[in-house]
Structure formats: C-alpha cells, structure tokens
Amino acid sequence: MNVHEYQAKELLAKYGVSIPAGIAALTVEEAVAAAKQLPGPLYVVKSQIHAGGRGKGKFKELPADAKGGVRLAKSLDEVALHAREMLGNTLVTIQTGEAGKQVNRLYVTDGVDIAKEYYLSLVVDRGTGRVALIVSTEGGMDIEEVAHSTPEKIATVVIDPATGFQPHHGRAVAYALKLSGDLNKKAQVLSKQLYEAFVALDCDMLEINPLVEAADGQLLVLDAKMSFDGNALYRHPDVFALRDESEEDAAEIEASKYDLAYIKLDGNIGCMVNGAGLAMATMDIIKLNGEFPANFLDVGGGATTEKVTAAFKIILRDPAVKGILVNIFGGIMKCDIIANGIVAAAKEVNLQVPLVVRLEGTNVQEGKDILANSGLPIVPANDLGDAAQKIVAEVRKVS
C-alpha cells in the first residue's frame, strides 16, 4: 500500500524526522488558507498522487509549456492560481504512464532556501533479506539518470537485522553524503530515525528525494514516498486508515474483496491461475509464444464458484482482453470443483472471447468431462505449452 507525501511526512514526524511545515488541501480555498498559516513569503504547491516525477510532469488539460506538478509561489494569489490549475486535472509523469493520474489533493508547504540536494532511501534487499540504505550526493529530479549514467555516485549500506541499526551505519551514510561537522551528525541521527520508522511500520520502501541541506544549516526531508507490506497492515490500522482508493486500480480493489491477487498488465490474454509461481510461469510462456499477458491473477488454493466468477468479471473488465487462459493445478482445490466454477462463470458473464483451460491434478478427468459436456466453446489443453499455443492461436484468429 502507498500513501501520499503529506501522509508519509506526518508518519515520519512521529519519529523525530525534520520536515518543512506543510498542510494538505482539497480545494483552492483550503490551499490559500493553508498558505496563510505558513511563515512564507515563499510557498510550494505540490500535487498529491501516488507517483514520482511530479516536478517534471505535465498536465493533460494545460498547455505544453505549463509548469509541472510541483510549483513555487511567491504570493497567496500564485498559490490560488496553481491550485486551480492542478486540482481536477490529470498529471502525467514518467511513473504514471500516458494515462496519468487525476490530482484530487494538494500539499502546501513552506519554501526552503536549498543549499544542496541529496538522495536517501531504504528498501528490502531481496538477495540478502536485509534492509539497505541507498545513498547519493546527487539528489533531485534527475536521480534516475544518475543511477543509469553514474552508478558509482550511489552507495549502499546494508543492515543486519540481528544487530539492527548501529552507529557505524549512520557514519557510513554521512560519509557517503560527504557531510562534515554538524550536518554529519544530523545525517547519522536522521538515518537512524528513518530506519526505525521503516522497521516499525513494516515498510516496503521509504524514499527521501530530495533530502536537502538548507541555507540555515538544517537537514530537511523535502519529499517522502512510503509503501507498506500489505500482509502486515493488520498490525497498523492507523496506516491502513490512510489508504486512498482513488489512487488504486478499480479492478485491483474489486479483486481484493474476493481475496484474489490481481495486477493489471498491458497485454491481451487474460490469465486465471492458482499459485503465484504457476501464474508467473503462465505469463512467461504466453510471452514465449509471441503474445503478452493482460494480468496476473492468482485465485489461491481455495477457489469457489463465486471467486472464479468474480475473477472472470475482473479479467473481462479490461477491454484489451481478447482471450482467457485458465491454468489450474488441482491439489487441495479439486479440478471438478474448478471446472464447475468455470462453466458457471462463463455462462453468467456470457463469455464472448476464446477460453482455453488446462487442468491437472486431483479429479482431473472429472473436471475435463465437465468442461467437455458443458456445451460451451471451451478449448481444452493437455499441458502448459499446449495451452499457451492454443490461446495465442485463438486470439490471433479474432484480432
């Protein structure tokens, strides 16, 4: 789960992290009122969407030369102008894709006189199973280019969970940022605060970009992105309460209601599979045969007719889907039960696209018989390779 910048900063502030003053706003009037509560005379009006690259982003509804999603304002009138142009419009960034995201809320912050920008993030290193701090002296909007062109400017500090954060980790971060004196000490303190927040809140990712050295000697978190382990949210009802469903894919929200793991992709073949590993293999073999999966969808080990029907509806909600491949390995979940669910779901949704089904496992013959006697144009497959070849062929017939 992701949260907005202002929400991330509110969470980090509880761990002592230094952030500029700021207030969230949903309307132009609230944005102006927020600015009036800040010291000024310089303000920053920031679009709040779950995507990076906002500063370089462009609004679909505004001229090409219009400013991006993060703007400076030198007066209350400018705050109002920026708020009017942002709210309700669609911001397209490098992370949103061409569709962009509608801006429904803003974050008005106090301006900061920036002396230097840095980059600092925390992620879970899947290779080691440890938390890693990623540090660079080259913070700001071009960090992706830094990673691509000059990776030597990025340092990594890995923390052993058995020991947790130690003073030498803080010193390593400060050294990587090339800070000295009081700023060096502040960087050590900050890195510990961020690590504590990361672990305590079960984060997947915490990114500070930019971390800035202000002209008055402060070390401030100017922007913050946080994502959380969805499997651990039951431990954090306060974090879960920050969820903004308007920022999430509607199909993914619907899938979560039926305990379905669904992620929309850009292809044209819908996939319904049980087991994440099998789902990944299914998507790979579709690509191997020259087409692309439209989704990842894992119905889990206890699929019911209701869940299968919901899965079909979710897949078919995507207009790009030209065919569906069902790939089920029946263990605890018996193939005959799945077959009945497939037949019932196909009839209920009045399926109009090709459907290829591969069943294997417990009661497989009974399941195949149910599909064969259903009266529906279901194409059976003997194995995964056969299934992929058949669904690709069927889709290309109707394309």
Short mmCIF file of C-alpha atoms in Angstrom, two decimals:
data_model
loop_
_atom_site.label_atom_id
_atom_site.label_comp_id
_atom_site.label_asym_id
_atom_site.label_seq_id
_atom_site.Cartn_x
_atom_site.Cartn_y
_atom_site.Cartn_z
CA MET A 1 0.00 0.00 0.00
CA ASN A 2 1.20 3.50 -0.86
CA VAL A 3 0.41 6.79 0.86
CA HIS A 4 0.65 10.42 -0.19
CA GLU A 5 3.66 12.58 0.51
CA TYR A 6 1.95 14.60 3.24
CA GLN A 7 0.84 11.39 4.97
CA ALA A 8 4.36 9.95 4.79
CA LYS A 9 5.76 13.10 6.35
CA GLU A 10 3.21 13.01 9.15
CA LEU A 11 4.28 9.44 9.93
CA LEU A 12 7.98 10.30 9.82
CA ALA A 13 7.49 13.32 12.07
CA LYS A 14 6.42 10.93 14.84
CA TYR A 15 9.95 9.50 14.72
CA GLY A 16 11.57 12.91 15.07
CA VAL A 17 12.36 13.48 11.38
CA SER A 18 12.74 17.16 10.46
CA ILE A 19 10.34 18.27 7.73
CA PRO A 20 9.24 21.71 6.48
CA ALA A 21 5.86 22.93 7.69
CA GLY A 22 3.02 21.93 5.37
CA ILE A 23 -0.75 21.46 5.21
CA ALA A 24 -2.88 19.28 2.92
CA ALA A 25 -5.71 20.84 0.92
CA LEU A 26 -8.63 19.53 -1.15
CA THR A 27 -9.84 22.84 -2.61
CA VAL A 28 -8.40 26.12 -3.85
CA GLU A 29 -9.77 27.84 -0.77
CA GLU A 30 -8.13 25.31 1.54
CA ALA A 31 -4.81 25.76 -0.29
CA VAL A 32 -4.89 29.51 0.26
CA ALA A 33 -5.91 29.06 3.89
CA ALA A 34 -3.01 26.63 4.34
CA ALA A 35 -0.54 29.12 2.93
CA LYS A 36 -1.80 31.77 5.34
CA GLN A 37 -0.80 29.51 8.23
CA LEU A 38 2.77 29.13 6.95
CA PRO A 39 5.64 31.59 7.55
CA GLY A 40 6.16 32.42 3.87
CA PRO A 41 6.85 34.51 1.85
CA LEU A 42 7.76 31.56 -0.39
CA TYR A 43 5.38 28.60 -0.69
CA VAL A 44 5.43 25.30 -2.57
CA VAL A 45 2.23 23.87 -4.03
CA LYS A 46 2.59 20.11 -4.61
CA SER A 47 0.23 17.75 -6.42
CA GLN A 48 -0.52 14.66 -4.36
CA ILE A 49 -0.65 11.49 -6.45
CA HIS A 50 0.89 8.06 -5.89
CA ALA A 51 3.69 8.56 -8.44
CA GLY A 52 7.10 10.14 -8.68
CA GLY A 53 8.39 12.63 -11.21
CA ARG A 54 5.74 15.20 -10.34
CA GLY A 55 8.05 18.17 -10.77
CA LYS A 56 8.76 17.26 -14.39
CA GLY A 57 5.22 16.09 -15.05
CA LYS A 58 2.75 17.72 -17.43
CA PHE A 59 -0.99 18.27 -17.13
CA LYS A 60 -3.08 16.91 -19.98
CA GLU A 61 -5.55 19.76 -19.81
CA LEU A 62 -2.94 22.57 -19.76
CA PRO A 63 -0.65 23.95 -22.50
CA ALA A 64 2.56 22.01 -23.11
CA ASP A 65 4.65 24.83 -21.65
CA ALA A 66 2.67 24.93 -18.39
CA LYS A 67 4.53 24.21 -15.16
CA GLY A 68 4.57 20.74 -13.62
CA GLY A 69 3.00 19.25 -10.53
CA VAL A 70 5.33 20.94 -8.01
CA ARG A 71 5.41 24.74 -8.17
CA LEU A 72 6.83 27.67 -6.26
CA ALA A 73 4.51 30.51 -5.28
CA LYS A 74 5.60 33.94 -4.08
CA SER A 75 2.16 35.14 -3.04
CA LEU A 76 -1.25 33.89 -1.97
CA ASP A 77 -2.58 34.78 -5.43
CA GLU A 78 0.00 32.46 -7.00
CA VAL A 79 -0.96 29.71 -4.57
CA ALA A 80 -4.58 30.06 -5.71
CA LEU A 81 -3.57 30.10 -9.39
CA HIS A 82 -1.50 26.93 -9.08
CA ALA A 83 -4.21 25.19 -7.06
CA ARG A 84 -6.85 26.00 -9.70
CA GLU A 85 -4.65 24.61 -12.47
CA MET A 86 -3.77 21.42 -10.60
CA LEU A 87 -6.95 20.28 -8.87
CA GLY A 88 -9.16 18.07 -11.00
CA ASN A 89 -6.65 17.87 -13.84
CA THR A 90 -4.61 14.87 -14.99
CA LEU A 91 -0.89 14.85 -14.24
CA VAL A 92 1.29 12.67 -16.47
CA THR A 93 4.70 11.70 -15.13
CA ILE A 94 7.38 9.17 -16.00
CA GLN A 95 5.80 6.81 -13.45
CA THR A 96 2.10 7.21 -14.30
CA GLY A 97 2.31 6.28 -17.96
CA GLU A 98 0.34 8.13 -20.63
CA ALA A 99 -2.95 7.75 -18.77
CA GLY A 100 -1.69 9.94 -15.91
CA LYS A 101 -3.48 10.45 -12.62
CA GLN A 102 -6.08 13.00 -11.61
CA VAL A 103 -4.96 15.38 -8.90
CA ASN A 104 -7.55 15.45 -6.13
CA ARG A 105 -5.50 16.92 -3.32
CA LEU A 106 -2.57 19.26 -2.76
CA TYR A 107 0.13 19.79 -0.18
CA VAL A 108 1.11 23.39 0.51
CA THR A 109 4.48 23.69 2.25
CA ASP A 110 6.77 26.43 3.42
CA GLY A 111 9.53 27.33 0.98
CA VAL A 112 13.09 26.27 1.77
CA ASP A 113 16.30 28.03 0.74
CA ILE A 114 18.18 25.00 -0.60
CA ALA A 115 21.97 24.84 -0.48
CA LYS A 116 22.37 21.19 -1.65
CA GLU A 117 20.19 18.23 -2.54
CA TYR A 118 20.85 14.60 -1.60
CA TYR A 119 19.16 11.23 -2.04
CA LEU A 120 18.40 8.69 0.69
CA SER A 121 16.12 5.67 0.57
CA LEU A 122 15.52 2.41 2.40
CA VAL A 123 14.42 -0.79 0.70
CA VAL A 124 14.35 -4.51 1.43
CA ASP A 125 17.29 -6.16 -0.31
CA ARG A 126 15.65 -9.38 -1.54
CA GLY A 127 19.01 -11.00 -2.15
CA THR A 128 20.15 -10.74 1.46
CA GLY A 129 16.84 -10.37 3.29
CA ARG A 130 18.15 -7.21 4.91
CA VAL A 131 17.23 -3.54 4.92
CA ALA A 132 19.51 -1.49 2.69
CA LEU A 133 20.03 2.27 2.72
CA ILE A 134 20.66 3.70 -0.75
CA VAL A 135 22.58 6.97 -0.57
CA SER A 136 23.75 9.54 -3.11
CA THR A 137 25.08 13.07 -3.17
CA GLU A 138 23.12 13.61 -6.40
CA GLY A 139 19.55 14.04 -5.18
CA GLY A 140 16.71 15.74 -7.02
CA MET A 141 14.62 15.17 -10.12
CA ASP A 142 17.41 13.52 -12.14
CA ILE A 143 18.18 10.65 -9.75
CA GLU A 144 17.09 8.07 -12.35
CA GLU A 145 19.67 9.43 -14.79
CA VAL A 146 22.32 9.32 -12.05
CA ALA A 147 21.55 5.64 -11.46
CA HIS A 148 21.81 4.96 -15.18
CA SER A 149 24.83 7.05 -16.14
CA THR A 150 26.93 7.36 -12.98
CA PRO A 151 26.07 4.45 -10.65
CA GLU A 152 29.37 4.98 -8.82
CA LYS A 153 27.74 8.02 -7.22
CA ILE A 154 25.30 5.75 -5.38
CA ALA A 155 26.33 3.93 -2.21
CA THR A 156 24.58 1.10 -0.36
CA VAL A 157 24.64 0.47 3.38
CA VAL A 158 23.20 -2.92 4.40
CA ILE A 159 21.92 -3.54 7.94
CA ASP A 160 21.94 -6.97 9.57
CA PRO A 161 18.54 -7.50 11.25
CA ALA A 162 20.26 -9.43 14.04
CA THR A 163 22.05 -6.29 15.20
CA GLY A 164 19.78 -3.57 13.86
CA PHE A 165 20.96 -0.06 13.20
CA GLN A 166 24.39 0.64 14.69
CA PRO A 167 26.39 3.89 14.93
CA HIS A 168 28.71 2.78 12.14
CA HIS A 169 25.73 2.62 9.77
CA GLY A 170 24.97 6.26 10.47
CA ARG A 171 28.61 7.20 9.93
CA ALA A 172 28.61 5.30 6.62
CA VAL A 173 25.57 7.25 5.44
CA ALA A 174 27.08 10.61 6.44
CA TYR A 175 30.36 9.66 4.75
CA ALA A 176 28.57 8.67 1.53
CA LEU A 177 26.79 12.04 1.55
CA LYS A 178 30.20 13.75 2.06
CA LEU A 179 28.90 15.71 5.04
CA SER A 180 31.04 17.13 7.82
CA GLY A 181 30.61 18.86 11.14
CA ASP A 182 27.10 19.39 12.42
CA LEU A 183 25.49 18.13 9.17
CA ASN A 184 27.41 14.88 9.54
CA LYS A 185 25.91 14.34 12.99
CA LYS A 186 22.44 15.24 11.76
CA ALA A 187 22.72 12.73 8.93
CA GLN A 188 23.62 9.99 11.39
CA VAL A 189 20.61 10.82 13.57
CA LEU A 190 18.28 11.06 10.56
CA SER A 191 19.35 7.73 9.09
CA LYS A 192 18.62 6.03 12.42
CA GLN A 193 15.20 7.71 12.65
CA LEU A 194 14.32 6.58 9.13
CA TYR A 195 15.45 3.02 9.82
CA GLU A 196 13.36 2.86 12.98
CA ALA A 197 10.30 4.11 11.11
CA PHE A 198 10.92 1.68 8.25
CA VAL A 199 11.07 -1.36 10.53
CA ALA A 200 8.36 -0.32 12.98
CA LEU A 201 5.83 0.43 10.22
CA ASP A 202 6.64 -2.65 8.09
CA CYS A 203 7.62 -0.58 5.08
CA ASP A 204 8.48 -1.97 1.67
CA MET A 205 10.14 1.25 0.58
CA LEU A 206 10.95 4.66 2.04
CA GLU A 207 12.41 7.24 -0.32
CA ILE A 208 13.63 10.73 0.58
CA ASN A 209 14.29 12.71 -2.59
CA PRO A 210 15.42 15.27 -2.11
CA LEU A 211 16.97 15.35 1.31
CA VAL A 212 18.22 18.92 1.48
CA GLU A 213 20.81 20.97 3.25
CA ALA A 214 19.06 24.27 3.91
CA ALA A 215 20.90 27.59 3.85
CA ASP A 216 20.40 27.90 7.62
CA GLY A 217 22.22 24.59 8.25
CA GLN A 218 19.21 22.31 8.72
CA LEU A 219 18.95 18.86 7.14
CA LEU A 220 15.35 18.56 5.94
CA VAL A 221 13.21 15.90 4.30
CA LEU A 222 11.76 17.83 1.37
CA ASP A 223 9.88 14.94 -0.23
CA ALA A 224 8.96 11.47 1.04
CA LYS A 225 7.44 8.36 -0.50
CA MET A 226 6.43 5.35 1.55
CA SER A 227 4.97 1.98 0.67
CA PHE A 228 3.97 -0.74 3.11
CA ASP A 229 3.83 -4.51 3.20
CA GLY A 230 0.17 -5.29 2.60
CA ASN A 231 0.45 -8.53 4.56
CA ALA A 232 1.46 -6.58 7.68
CA LEU A 233 -1.18 -3.85 7.56
CA TYR A 234 -3.34 -5.68 10.10
CA ARG A 235 -0.72 -4.59 12.62
CA HIS A 236 -1.07 -0.94 11.62
CA PRO A 237 -4.70 0.18 11.50
CA ASP A 238 -3.53 3.80 11.67
CA VAL A 239 -1.53 3.31 8.48
CA PHE A 240 -4.31 1.38 6.74
CA ALA A 241 -6.67 4.27 7.51
CA LEU A 242 -4.51 6.42 5.21
CA ARG A 243 -5.40 4.32 2.15
CA ASP A 244 -6.65 6.38 -0.81
CA GLU A 245 -8.60 4.03 -3.06
CA SER A 246 -8.97 6.72 -5.73
CA GLU A 247 -5.25 6.23 -6.42
CA GLU A 248 -5.59 2.49 -6.93
CA ASP A 249 -6.78 0.45 -9.90
CA ALA A 250 -10.51 -0.24 -9.57
CA ALA A 251 -10.11 -3.84 -10.71
CA GLU A 252 -7.42 -4.48 -8.10
CA ILE A 253 -9.69 -3.08 -5.40
CA GLU A 254 -12.54 -5.32 -6.56
CA ALA A 255 -10.22 -8.34 -6.61
CA SER A 256 -9.14 -7.73 -3.03
CA LYS A 257 -12.78 -8.07 -1.92
CA TYR A 258 -12.72 -11.69 -3.08
CA ASP A 259 -9.20 -12.38 -1.81
CA LEU A 260 -7.88 -12.53 -5.36
CA ALA A 261 -4.34 -11.42 -6.14
CA TYR A 262 -4.76 -9.31 -9.32
CA ILE A 263 -2.40 -6.95 -11.11
CA LYS A 264 -3.31 -5.38 -14.44
CA LEU A 265 -0.73 -5.63 -17.22
CA ASP A 266 -0.56 -4.33 -20.80
CA GLY A 267 -1.23 -7.46 -22.86
CA ASN A 268 -4.32 -9.03 -24.46
CA ILE A 269 -4.52 -12.52 -22.90
CA GLY A 270 -6.24 -12.72 -19.54
CA CYS A 271 -4.79 -15.25 -17.10
CA MET A 272 -6.52 -17.07 -14.24
CA VAL A 273 -4.17 -19.36 -12.32
CA ASN A 274 -3.83 -20.86 -8.84
CA GLY A 275 -0.46 -20.19 -7.26
CA ALA A 276 1.88 -17.27 -7.77
CA GLY A 277 4.70 -19.37 -9.19
CA LEU A 278 2.41 -21.06 -11.70
CA ALA A 279 0.99 -17.66 -12.62
CA MET A 280 4.47 -16.33 -13.35
CA ALA A 281 5.26 -19.39 -15.48
CA THR A 282 1.98 -18.95 -17.35
CA MET A 283 2.74 -15.32 -18.17
CA ASP A 284 6.26 -16.24 -19.28
CA ILE A 285 5.10 -18.94 -21.67
CA ILE A 286 2.48 -16.64 -23.20
CA LYS A 287 5.28 -14.17 -23.98
CA LEU A 288 7.44 -17.01 -25.28
CA ASN A 289 4.69 -17.74 -27.80
CA GLY A 290 4.57 -14.16 -29.05
CA GLU A 291 1.73 -12.52 -27.12
CA PHE A 292 1.50 -10.69 -23.80
CA PRO A 293 -0.48 -11.35 -20.61
CA ALA A 294 -3.18 -8.84 -19.70
CA ASN A 295 -2.94 -9.54 -15.99
CA PHE A 296 -1.55 -11.52 -13.11
CA LEU A 297 -4.43 -13.24 -11.31
CA ASP A 298 -3.95 -15.85 -8.59
CA VAL A 299 -7.24 -17.33 -7.33
CA GLY A 300 -5.41 -19.08 -4.49
CA GLY A 301 -5.82 -22.57 -3.13
CA GLY A 302 -9.46 -22.36 -2.06
CA ALA A 303 -11.27 -21.02 -5.11
CA THR A 304 -15.07 -21.22 -5.11
CA THR A 305 -17.58 -20.69 -7.90
CA GLU A 306 -18.12 -17.19 -6.54
CA LYS A 307 -14.38 -16.42 -6.68
CA VAL A 308 -13.98 -17.87 -10.17
CA THR A 309 -16.95 -15.85 -11.42
CA ALA A 310 -15.54 -12.70 -9.85
CA ALA A 311 -12.17 -13.45 -11.47
CA PHE A 312 -13.76 -13.75 -14.91
CA LYS A 313 -15.62 -10.48 -14.47
CA ILE A 314 -12.48 -8.67 -13.37
CA ILE A 315 -10.47 -10.02 -16.30
CA LEU A 316 -13.18 -9.09 -18.81
CA ARG A 317 -13.45 -5.58 -17.40
CA ASP A 318 -10.23 -4.88 -19.28
CA PRO A 319 -11.24 -4.03 -22.90
CA ALA A 320 -7.80 -5.12 -24.13
CA VAL A 321 -8.52 -8.79 -23.25
CA LYS A 322 -9.05 -10.85 -26.41
CA GLY A 323 -8.87 -14.29 -24.82
CA ILE A 324 -8.53 -16.06 -21.45
CA LEU A 325 -6.19 -18.83 -20.37
CA VAL A 326 -7.16 -20.76 -17.24
CA ASN A 327 -4.29 -22.81 -15.84
CA ILE A 328 -5.15 -24.81 -12.72
CA PHE A 329 -3.13 -27.39 -10.82
CA GLY A 330 -5.59 -29.12 -8.52
CA GLY A 331 -4.25 -30.18 -5.16
CA ILE A 332 -6.38 -29.16 -2.22
CA MET A 333 -8.55 -27.46 -4.82
CA LYS A 334 -10.11 -30.27 -6.88
CA CYS A 335 -10.33 -29.97 -10.66
CA ASP A 336 -14.02 -30.91 -10.84
CA ILE A 337 -14.94 -28.10 -8.48
CA ILE A 338 -12.90 -25.66 -10.54
CA ALA A 339 -14.49 -26.94 -13.75
CA ASN A 340 -17.98 -26.36 -12.35
CA GLY A 341 -16.92 -22.86 -11.36
CA ILE A 342 -15.53 -22.14 -14.83
CA VAL A 343 -18.72 -23.34 -16.54
CA ALA A 344 -20.98 -21.37 -14.20
CA ALA A 345 -18.85 -18.24 -14.53
CA ALA A 346 -18.65 -18.45 -18.32
CA LYS A 347 -22.43 -18.72 -18.53
CA GLU A 348 -23.08 -15.91 -16.07
CA VAL A 349 -20.79 -13.41 -17.81
CA ASN A 350 -21.93 -14.56 -21.28
CA LEU A 351 -18.33 -15.10 -22.30
CA GLN A 352 -17.61 -13.77 -25.79
CA VAL A 353 -13.83 -14.26 -26.03
CA PRO A 354 -11.88 -17.52 -26.58
CA LEU A 355 -11.29 -19.59 -23.45
CA VAL A 356 -8.54 -22.20 -23.14
CA VAL A 357 -8.45 -24.34 -19.99
CA ARG A 358 -5.63 -26.55 -18.75
CA LEU A 359 -6.43 -28.70 -15.71
CA GLU A 360 -4.10 -31.04 -13.89
CA GLY A 361 -4.18 -32.74 -10.50
CA THR A 362 -6.89 -34.12 -8.22
CA ASN A 363 -10.03 -35.30 -10.07
CA VAL A 364 -8.61 -34.02 -13.35
CA GLN A 365 -10.62 -36.39 -15.57
CA GLU A 366 -13.88 -35.46 -13.85
CA GLY A 367 -13.01 -31.79 -14.42
CA LYS A 368 -12.26 -32.34 -18.10
CA ASP A 369 -15.54 -34.22 -18.55
CA ILE A 370 -17.49 -31.34 -17.01
CA LEU A 371 -15.88 -28.88 -19.43
CA ALA A 372 -16.42 -31.18 -22.42
CA ASN A 373 -20.11 -31.66 -21.60
CA SER A 374 -20.83 -28.03 -20.79
CA GLY A 375 -21.94 -27.08 -24.29
CA LEU A 376 -19.58 -24.10 -24.18
CA PRO A 377 -16.83 -23.48 -26.76
CA ILE A 378 -14.07 -24.17 -24.21
CA VAL A 379 -10.78 -25.27 -25.74
CA PRO A 380 -9.07 -27.96 -23.61
CA ALA A 381 -5.28 -28.13 -23.28
CA ASN A 382 -3.08 -31.05 -22.30
CA ASP A 383 -0.23 -29.15 -20.70
CA LEU A 384 1.06 -25.61 -20.19
CA GLY A 385 2.88 -25.43 -23.52
CA ASP A 386 -0.19 -26.70 -25.37
CA ALA A 387 -2.39 -24.20 -23.52
CA ALA A 388 -0.19 -21.24 -24.41
CA GLN A 389 -0.02 -22.22 -28.09
CA LYS A 390 -3.79 -22.67 -28.28
CA ILE A 391 -4.75 -19.38 -26.60
CA VAL A 392 -2.28 -17.45 -28.77
CA ALA A 393 -3.73 -19.09 -31.89
CA GLU A 394 -7.30 -18.35 -30.79
CA VAL A 395 -6.54 -14.71 -30.04
CA ARG A 396 -4.83 -14.19 -33.35
CA LYS A 397 -7.91 -15.59 -35.14
CA VAL A 398 -10.09 -12.80 -33.74
CA SER A 399 -7.51 -9.99 -33.87
#
